[in-house]
Amino acid sequence: MTPTPPSGSLPATGTTASAEPSATAARSAAATSPAGPPAGSPAGPPLVDLGGRSPWSILPALCLGFFMIMVDTTIVNIAVPTLVDTFDTTLTAVGWVNSAYLLTYAVLLLLAGRLGDRFGPKPVFVLGLVVFTLASLWCGLSGSVEMLIVARAVQGVGAALMTPQTMSMITRVFPPRQRGAAMGLWGAVAGVATIAGPLLGGVFVETWGWEWIFFVNIPVGVVALVLALRSLPSLPTNKRSFDMVGVALSIVGLFLFVFGLQEGETYQWGTVVGPIDIWTIIGLGVLVLAAFVLWQRHLGERALLPLTLFHSRNFSLANVSGMAVSFGMIGIFFPLTIFLQSILGLSPLEAALINLPGSLVSGVVAPFAGRLSDRIPGKWVVATGFALLTASVVWLSVAATPDASAWSIVAPMTLFGIGTGALFSPLANLATSGLDHRTAGAGAGAFNTFRQVGGVIGSAAIVATLTSRLSATLPAAARDASAGLPAEFRQQFVDGFAAAGGAFTGGAQHMELPAGIPPEVAAQIREAATTALHQGFSLAVGQTLLVTAGVLVIGLVAALAMRATHVAHAD
């Protein structure tokens, strides 16, 4: 799912930890650090030469690029039913349209931070913007779901190249007294973009077609590119070694783990090819990821992911919470958008408008949450956000019934927006508040990476859970609905739903009826099929949402277990 805006006090992403900090000293420094620069230090001038321009001049290009990245983490969800019908494919296949993007995005973030250190944030950001924009064109022109998945993977590469550079530039250009405000604006952009994705997707799918959820990135990308070339400064670079072994291990391990999780239902959790089954693939993924951890430990401070970061209690727990909230963002939008369109019969635009109040509220709440975390320990702000998210998802699981009204979904989605707005900035601050200047940069990159890994796992797990539950709930609902059918058609009716199971691709209109069946019986069968579909799918969505709620509870517990340190911001 989505990266969280980092704390305004972070140095450039990709900075390698050069020594292990003392945990006690780090906590002491976090608790006693002043809210601003020392008396007499300059408050306004940028930290680099911008030719007389204000540091705020760099934000339009960075925010436009980051807005596209965040929007594209959720915009596809609203088009899922349309993509299923357009490409005549399954939910699992369409699920990979999201997973491919999130996977390449997640595993390349740490490497992209190092690239920014080596070649400079500006050229790497520009390269990522070009890749992202061209990949968006490729996505819109895709003629098959397989081509769309590949194009989305390339799009994720562009997103990974851009994200660490936006963090690095804001931190290195803005003076301390302005940095918090700049990060707050960036955080508001992220929060609004993530929830606004389905709204924009609904508008484009219903008016111009699904292709435009990708084509819209082209003019935005061109404008951002022009602004980037004109306004972004060239910053000093540092030579950094590239841990290519670590990169390879993380990519292979994550791919195997996510593939096994998401495709398990497709292969009925059995054999994939020859002696290789789903559980073997998942196990290999876990082993490769374990090898990645051991390799990082061997490299020490030269590692792609310095393990000394996890000596900080708040950093470790903030990563758990970050993964949980990313899981939650995917876990709510994927099943809910299908439910709104396929069961409640809403158009893509109508379904998207359900998210509008939450998007607006999130943008309003985010700056206030950041200011509140200046006044009280941030863990309480984050814990409140998780409590609101959990309550909203449980509420949705109850509200997801066949006879639900659209208005009954608006209220929990608005609560979800409040919870989201309360999480972004305070959680990032908690992640890095216990780290000193030598480890904060690497910590920020790792935090964004773990958040994206949470989104990748969430995408795979939610698709697997939903298809698995559909395999059970649809046949059960069909058995109940078949009671009113003529006896000779009942078993065939139930068998048809059992065969469809988790490969649900539409509504009752897709059911094939035997030739020569009387018209009145055909109408009766279609009515029973609609009833079974609505009841079975609603139940599966509710159960899937409860899985999401369970993961959010883990994030809540992790937040409550953090140290109640006060994080001071420069303003």
XYZ file of C-alpha atoms in Angstrom:
571
model
C 0.000 0.000 0.000
C 1.411 3.394 0.586
C 4.567 5.027 2.078
C 4.192 7.210 5.120
C 5.655 10.704 5.020
C 8.790 10.769 7.116
C 9.648 12.961 10.022
C 10.827 16.424 9.170
C 14.067 15.801 11.013
C 15.383 13.065 8.760
C 18.521 13.320 6.704
C 18.679 12.037 3.164
C 17.250 8.625 2.521
C 19.790 5.950 1.834
C 22.382 7.213 4.297
C 24.115 4.194 5.681
C 24.418 3.675 9.407
C 28.067 3.987 10.277
C 27.892 2.883 13.888
C 25.503 1.349 16.350
C 23.970 4.076 18.558
C 23.459 3.702 22.251
C 19.766 3.116 22.860
C 19.891 5.092 26.107
C 21.673 8.004 24.509
C 19.276 7.969 21.565
C 16.227 8.093 23.822
C 17.801 10.850 25.852
C 18.576 12.863 22.743
C 15.029 12.396 21.460
C 13.547 13.541 24.736
C 15.762 16.587 25.183
C 16.254 17.834 21.635
C 15.081 21.414 21.122
C 12.047 22.189 19.016
C 14.040 24.360 16.637
C 17.563 25.338 15.727
C 19.838 26.954 18.279
C 19.366 30.600 19.064
C 20.922 32.762 16.476
C 20.806 30.161 13.703
C 19.196 31.162 10.440
C 15.502 30.423 10.352
C 14.583 30.880 6.729
C 17.421 30.501 4.193
C 17.597 27.127 2.409
C 20.456 24.785 3.209
C 21.586 24.709 -0.444
C 21.972 27.415 -3.078
C 18.692 27.784 -4.981
C 19.728 30.886 -6.887
C 17.662 33.175 -4.695
C 14.506 31.050 -4.888
C 12.503 29.980 -1.855
C 12.859 26.339 -0.770
C 9.092 26.076 -1.271
C 9.742 26.256 -5.026
C 10.834 22.597 -5.046
C 7.573 21.277 -3.567
C 5.270 21.425 -6.645
C 7.395 18.944 -8.618
C 7.934 16.642 -5.632
C 4.297 16.713 -4.538
C 2.975 16.102 -8.055
C 5.239 13.086 -8.475
C 4.379 11.734 -5.048
C 0.665 12.379 -5.612
C 0.733 10.128 -8.688
C 2.529 7.384 -6.759
C 0.018 7.446 -3.912
C -3.045 7.642 -6.147
C -1.894 4.623 -8.131
C -1.748 2.459 -5.012
C -5.577 2.556 -4.721
C -7.005 3.875 -8.000
C -7.082 0.421 -9.620
C -9.384 -1.032 -6.943
C -12.438 0.794 -8.253
C -11.832 -0.713 -11.701
C -11.530 -4.340 -10.526
C -15.003 -5.492 -11.711
C -14.472 -3.675 -15.019
C -11.056 -5.296 -15.538
C -12.454 -8.734 -14.677
C -15.132 -8.332 -17.368
C -12.901 -6.593 -19.931
C -10.193 -9.249 -19.868
C -12.575 -12.128 -19.028
C -10.327 -13.194 -16.158
C -10.458 -13.917 -12.425
C -10.162 -11.868 -9.263
C -6.804 -13.498 -8.569
C -5.376 -12.383 -11.920
C -6.654 -8.827 -11.461
C -5.253 -8.872 -7.924
C -1.798 -9.129 -9.485
C -2.386 -5.768 -11.194
C -2.027 -4.251 -7.721
C 0.484 -6.733 -6.331
C 2.935 -6.310 -9.231
C 3.040 -2.546 -8.634
C 3.384 -2.856 -4.872
C 5.983 -5.620 -5.104
C 8.455 -3.797 -7.368
C 7.821 -0.602 -5.430
C 8.595 -2.234 -2.088
C 11.711 -4.196 -2.897
C 13.505 -1.376 -4.736
C 13.046 1.448 -2.209
C 16.270 0.784 -0.308
C 18.289 0.477 -3.510
C 16.700 3.656 -4.868
C 17.824 5.542 -1.776
C 21.399 4.418 -2.394
C 21.119 5.451 -6.051
C 20.117 8.922 -4.903
C 23.200 9.090 -2.694
C 25.455 7.956 -5.526
C 24.091 9.972 -8.466
C 22.103 12.713 -6.732
C 18.376 12.921 -5.851
C 17.454 15.095 -8.846
C 18.581 12.795 -11.707
C 17.172 9.690 -9.973
C 13.846 11.463 -9.334
C 13.671 12.605 -12.964
C 14.483 9.079 -14.186
C 11.779 7.620 -11.958
C 9.265 10.207 -13.185
C 10.001 9.339 -16.818
C 9.727 5.594 -16.154
C 6.480 6.037 -14.212
C 4.891 8.243 -16.895
C 5.838 5.975 -19.807
C 4.714 2.893 -17.866
C 1.353 4.605 -17.275
C 0.968 4.952 -21.048
C 1.851 1.258 -21.419
C -0.759 0.323 -18.789
C -3.515 2.171 -20.633
C -2.587 0.555 -23.937
C -2.464 -2.988 -22.521
C -4.560 -5.476 -24.448
C -4.413 -8.310 -21.917
C -4.288 -8.673 -18.154
C -0.802 -10.207 -18.453
C 0.517 -7.153 -20.286
C -1.161 -4.863 -17.740
C 0.534 -6.726 -14.879
C 3.967 -6.329 -16.501
C 3.357 -2.633 -17.173
C 2.269 -2.109 -13.563
C 5.476 -3.765 -12.371
C 7.503 -1.275 -14.437
C 5.363 1.531 -13.036
C 6.353 0.356 -9.553
C 10.027 0.684 -10.519
C 9.448 4.334 -11.392
C 7.605 4.925 -8.118
C 10.454 3.364 -6.130
C 13.025 5.578 -7.830
C 11.057 8.740 -6.987
C 9.915 8.206 -3.398
C 13.231 8.328 -1.458
C 14.382 11.351 -3.456
C 11.359 13.428 -2.420
C 12.164 12.727 1.232
C 15.845 13.458 0.719
C 15.325 16.762 -1.082
C 12.844 18.199 1.406
C 15.144 17.311 4.286
C 18.284 18.684 2.671
C 16.807 21.880 1.194
C 14.461 23.167 3.909
C 15.956 24.774 7.044
C 14.822 23.225 10.341
C 12.245 25.906 11.140
C 10.415 25.300 7.847
C 10.978 21.597 7.464
C 8.062 20.517 9.652
C 5.591 22.615 7.665
C 6.942 21.238 4.388
C 6.650 17.659 5.626
C 3.142 18.402 6.900
C 2.051 19.563 3.453
C 3.668 16.515 1.885
C 1.874 14.300 4.390
C -1.476 15.904 3.608
C -0.875 15.244 -0.108
C -0.138 11.591 0.667
C -3.208 11.105 2.838
C -5.617 12.754 0.418
C -4.130 10.991 -2.618
C -4.402 7.527 -1.095
C -8.103 7.811 -0.314
C -8.893 9.961 -3.368
C -7.602 7.231 -5.698
C -10.892 5.298 -5.802
C -12.835 8.550 -6.360
C -10.719 9.540 -9.344
C -10.830 5.970 -10.605
C -14.621 5.977 -10.489
C -14.820 9.179 -12.500
C -12.504 7.889 -15.218
C -13.915 4.354 -15.419
C -17.471 5.617 -15.813
C -16.775 8.488 -18.197
C -13.791 7.695 -20.424
C -12.957 4.074 -19.644
C -10.583 2.182 -17.346
C -7.594 3.107 -19.500
C -7.806 6.682 -18.240
C -6.933 5.746 -14.675
C -3.461 5.373 -16.198
C -3.570 7.889 -19.058
C -4.273 10.705 -16.575
C -0.720 10.282 -15.274
C 0.743 11.360 -18.609
C -0.109 15.104 -18.540
C 0.540 15.243 -14.787
C 3.875 13.511 -15.295
C 4.879 15.898 -18.084
C 4.073 18.936 -15.923
C 5.973 17.427 -12.983
C 8.940 16.701 -15.271
C 9.108 20.300 -16.508
C 8.899 21.597 -12.927
C 11.535 19.118 -11.772
C 14.030 20.100 -14.461
C 13.501 23.792 -13.692
C 13.237 23.880 -9.905
C 15.021 20.911 -8.335
C 18.614 21.616 -7.285
C 21.610 19.387 -7.921
C 22.780 18.212 -4.510
C 26.172 16.813 -3.473
C 26.620 13.086 -3.967
C 28.416 10.402 -1.998
C 29.903 7.133 -3.159
C 27.917 4.218 -1.833
C 28.406 0.513 -2.405
C 25.429 -1.373 -3.784
C 24.413 -4.515 -1.959
C 23.239 -6.306 -5.094
C 23.184 -9.675 -3.318
C 20.800 -8.205 -0.755
C 18.643 -6.691 -3.484
C 18.446 -10.032 -5.318
C 17.623 -11.981 -2.152
C 14.876 -9.535 -1.132
C 13.282 -9.555 -4.590
C 13.331 -13.354 -4.957
C 12.176 -13.985 -1.390
C 9.296 -11.529 -1.528
C 8.182 -12.717 -4.970
C 8.065 -16.371 -3.923
C 6.234 -15.574 -0.696
C 3.657 -13.281 -2.339
C 3.139 -15.581 -5.342
C 2.450 -18.544 -3.083
C 0.077 -16.573 -0.890
C -1.900 -14.995 -3.706
C -2.004 -17.969 -6.086
C -2.710 -20.580 -3.401
C -6.434 -20.657 -4.091
C -5.834 -20.876 -7.861
C -3.897 -24.121 -7.370
C -6.166 -25.260 -4.505
C -3.120 -24.999 -2.212
C -1.636 -27.999 -4.001
C 0.706 -28.742 -6.898
C 1.826 -25.939 -9.189
C 4.190 -27.827 -11.487
C 5.867 -31.208 -11.079
C 6.883 -31.806 -7.457
C 6.547 -28.102 -6.567
C 3.447 -27.122 -4.641
C 2.208 -23.849 -3.160
C 3.552 -24.559 0.319
C 6.998 -25.332 -1.112
C 7.010 -21.963 -2.873
C 5.964 -20.117 0.299
C 8.576 -22.020 2.320
C 11.299 -21.176 -0.201
C 10.289 -17.545 -0.002
C 10.639 -17.572 3.778
C 14.046 -19.274 3.520
C 15.333 -16.756 0.988
C 14.130 -13.878 3.174
C 15.897 -15.480 6.132
C 19.060 -15.659 4.001
C 18.576 -11.949 3.252
C 18.502 -11.154 6.976
C 21.642 -13.229 7.611
C 23.412 -11.498 4.714
C 22.481 -8.089 6.094
C 23.871 -9.123 9.464
C 27.115 -10.214 7.805
C 27.531 -6.865 6.018
C 26.940 -4.840 9.191
C 26.979 -1.101 8.518
C 27.423 -1.688 4.761
C 24.110 -3.548 4.558
C 21.153 -2.528 2.449
C 19.105 -2.815 5.664
C 21.327 -2.238 8.728
C 19.968 -4.515 11.462
C 21.235 -2.161 14.176
C 18.169 -0.063 13.403
C 16.019 -2.616 15.182
C 17.814 -2.048 18.472
C 15.416 0.869 18.855
C 12.174 -0.358 20.415
C 10.029 2.348 18.871
C 11.551 1.821 15.442
C 10.813 -1.897 15.493
C 7.253 -1.453 16.745
C 6.576 1.432 14.355
C 7.496 -0.856 11.467
C 4.952 -3.406 12.697
C 2.326 -0.666 12.890
C 3.360 0.654 9.474
C 2.925 -2.747 7.865
C -0.459 -3.113 9.573
C -1.840 0.185 8.284
C -0.651 -0.558 4.728
C -2.310 -3.976 4.963
C -5.457 -2.210 6.157
C -5.566 0.230 3.235
C -5.453 -2.632 0.735
C -7.674 -4.838 2.875
C -10.557 -2.410 2.902
C -10.592 -0.990 -0.623
C -10.218 -4.207 -2.650
C -13.251 -6.147 -1.306
C -15.364 -3.054 -0.633
C -15.230 -1.642 -4.148
C -16.259 -4.994 -5.629
C -19.115 -5.244 -3.112
C -20.385 -1.753 -3.902
C -20.496 -2.374 -7.645
C -21.317 -6.074 -7.987
C -23.725 -6.467 -5.064
C -25.201 -3.030 -4.389
C -25.229 -2.253 -8.107
C -23.485 1.117 -7.851
C -21.688 2.560 -10.844
C -17.928 3.086 -10.552
C -18.504 6.802 -9.943
C -21.194 6.201 -7.319
C -18.963 3.671 -5.578
C -16.081 6.139 -5.649
C -18.189 8.922 -4.127
C -18.600 6.731 -1.043
C -14.945 7.524 -0.308
C -15.212 11.287 -0.831
C -16.079 12.295 2.762
C -13.288 10.118 4.141
C -10.781 11.628 1.706
C -11.717 15.181 2.665
C -11.688 14.437 6.383
C -8.304 12.713 6.152
C -6.736 15.781 4.562
C -8.159 18.006 7.305
C -7.191 15.724 10.193
C -3.584 15.020 9.104
C -2.084 18.457 9.950
C -3.923 18.581 13.287
C -2.675 15.089 14.168
C 0.886 16.213 13.474
C 0.484 19.255 15.727
C -1.156 17.164 18.452
C 1.800 14.778 18.450
C 3.971 17.833 19.222
C 2.033 18.339 22.434
C 1.504 14.782 23.677
C 3.445 11.541 23.126
C 2.848 10.457 19.534
C 2.040 6.863 20.512
C -1.340 8.000 21.834
C -2.204 9.770 18.574
C -1.201 6.702 16.566
C -3.057 4.335 18.902
C -6.200 6.466 18.564
C -5.874 6.318 14.786
C -5.578 2.533 14.857
C -8.572 2.256 17.187
C -10.658 4.331 14.773
C -9.474 2.285 11.771
C -10.294 -0.994 13.508
C -13.736 0.238 14.565
C -14.501 1.435 11.021
C -13.519 -1.891 9.425
C -15.561 -3.917 11.937
C -18.479 -1.565 11.284
C -18.112 -2.166 7.530
C -18.027 -5.937 8.001
C -21.415 -5.718 9.733
C -22.833 -3.220 7.233
C -21.859 -5.321 4.182
C -25.212 -7.037 3.652
C -27.126 -7.670 0.403
C -29.784 -5.078 1.314
C -27.336 -2.430 2.553
C -27.775 1.129 1.333
C -24.939 3.258 0.016
C -25.444 5.696 2.882
C -24.800 2.943 5.426
C -21.244 2.660 4.026
C -20.471 6.407 4.057
C -20.302 6.747 7.855
C -17.724 3.955 8.499
C -15.659 5.154 5.534
C -15.618 8.659 7.013
C -14.415 7.188 10.302
C -11.751 5.344 8.322
C -10.603 8.666 6.862
C -10.275 10.192 10.330
C -8.163 7.248 11.483
C -5.955 7.436 8.406
C -5.366 11.146 8.874
C -4.293 10.560 12.469
C -1.604 8.031 11.522
C 0.686 9.327 8.781
C 3.023 11.902 10.312
C 3.000 10.763 13.996
C 3.853 7.166 13.064
C 6.834 8.227 10.944
C 8.074 10.439 13.753
C 7.854 7.568 16.231
C 9.792 5.325 13.873
C 12.821 7.609 13.826
C 12.708 9.459 17.144
C 14.941 6.891 18.870
C 17.637 6.983 16.164
C 20.546 9.395 16.007
C 21.824 11.236 12.943
C 23.933 8.261 11.847
C 20.992 5.894 11.492
C 17.962 8.101 10.838
C 18.381 8.138 7.048
C 18.627 4.369 6.752
C 15.749 4.093 9.231
C 13.494 6.264 7.083
C 14.223 4.175 4.001
C 13.618 0.948 5.908
C 10.366 2.302 7.364
C 8.996 3.123 3.895
C 10.086 -0.298 2.663
C 8.358 -2.170 5.472
C 5.189 -0.174 4.890
C 5.202 -1.222 1.257
C 5.895 -4.841 2.199
C 2.792 -4.644 4.362
C 0.847 -3.479 1.329
C 2.237 -6.297 -0.817
C 1.344 -8.927 1.771
C -2.039 -7.277 2.258
C -2.788 -7.348 -1.461
C -1.925 -11.038 -1.690
C -3.593 -12.042 1.574
C -6.845 -10.192 0.909
C -7.218 -11.649 -2.582
C -6.481 -15.117 -1.196
C -8.890 -14.663 1.711
C -11.706 -13.310 -0.439
C -11.431 -16.044 -3.066
C -11.135 -18.698 -0.357
C -14.243 -17.456 1.438
C -16.164 -17.215 -1.840
C -15.383 -20.892 -2.465
C -17.226 -21.675 0.774
C -19.935 -19.025 1.005
C -21.246 -19.133 -2.581
C -22.018 -22.890 -2.626
C -23.584 -22.635 0.843
C -25.770 -19.733 -0.254
C -26.659 -21.649 -3.432
C -27.862 -24.622 -1.378
C -30.146 -22.351 0.613
C -31.452 -20.574 -2.491
C -32.080 -23.857 -4.366
C -34.789 -24.925 -1.916
C -37.459 -23.137 -3.977
C -36.358 -24.599 -7.335
C -37.822 -27.672 -9.052
C -36.116 -30.779 -7.654
C -34.517 -31.790 -10.969
C -32.570 -28.515 -11.188
C -31.383 -28.134 -7.609
C -28.184 -30.181 -7.699
C -27.089 -28.741 -11.023
C -27.697 -25.259 -9.615
C -25.540 -25.933 -6.538
C -22.821 -27.614 -8.615
C -22.612 -24.531 -10.848
C -21.822 -22.298 -7.882
C -19.389 -24.816 -6.442
C -17.509 -24.875 -9.754
C -17.305 -21.069 -9.819
C -16.182 -20.753 -6.183
C -13.414 -18.211 -5.748
C -13.243 -17.603 -9.498
C -16.308 -15.360 -9.279
C -16.306 -13.065 -12.291
C -19.663 -11.391 -12.298
C -23.302 -11.832 -11.511
C -26.115 -14.233 -12.189
C -26.205 -13.132 -15.820
C -23.100 -15.287 -16.401
C -24.882 -18.507 -15.413
C -25.412 -20.849 -18.358
C -28.781 -22.634 -18.365
C -29.597 -25.921 -20.110
C -31.177 -25.639 -23.562
C -34.937 -25.997 -23.731
C -35.581 -25.002 -20.144
C -39.051 -23.434 -19.674
C -38.929 -19.616 -19.497
C -40.662 -19.477 -16.111
C -38.138 -21.954 -14.653
C -35.245 -19.995 -16.183
C -36.481 -16.817 -14.503
C -36.828 -18.669 -11.211
C -33.279 -20.026 -11.490
C -31.830 -16.600 -12.282
C -33.631 -15.058 -9.333
C -32.292 -17.775 -7.041
C -28.804 -17.269 -8.495
C -28.944 -13.536 -7.782
C -30.047 -14.208 -4.217
C -27.274 -16.758 -3.689
C -24.666 -14.497 -5.231
C -25.586 -11.492 -3.126
C -25.794 -13.437 0.117
C -22.632 -15.475 -0.468
C -20.533 -12.570 -1.664
C -21.675 -10.238 1.120
C -20.776 -12.837 3.717
C -17.342 -13.391 2.130
C -16.649 -9.649 2.074
C -17.635 -9.312 5.735
C -15.348 -12.161 6.752
C -12.470 -10.752 4.690
C -12.883 -7.350 6.342
C -12.627 -9.008 9.757
C -9.203 -10.349 8.743
C -8.203 -6.757 7.992
C -9.550 -5.653 11.387
C -7.446 -8.341 13.074
C -4.277 -7.049 11.424
C -5.140 -3.480 12.475
C -5.463 -4.694 16.065
C -1.855 -5.913 15.802
C -0.877 -2.394 14.736
C -2.798 -0.960 17.690
C -1.045 -3.274 20.158
C 2.347 -2.349 18.675
C 1.535 1.359 19.051
C 0.514 0.930 22.683
C 3.752 -0.973 23.374
C 5.935 1.923 22.188
C 7.785 4.163 24.617
C 5.872 7.356 25.383
C 8.625 9.682 24.196
C 7.799 13.209 23.113
C 8.921 14.047 19.585
C 9.712 17.693 19.072
C 9.401 19.245 15.625
C 11.124 22.216 14.138
C 8.603 24.839 13.149
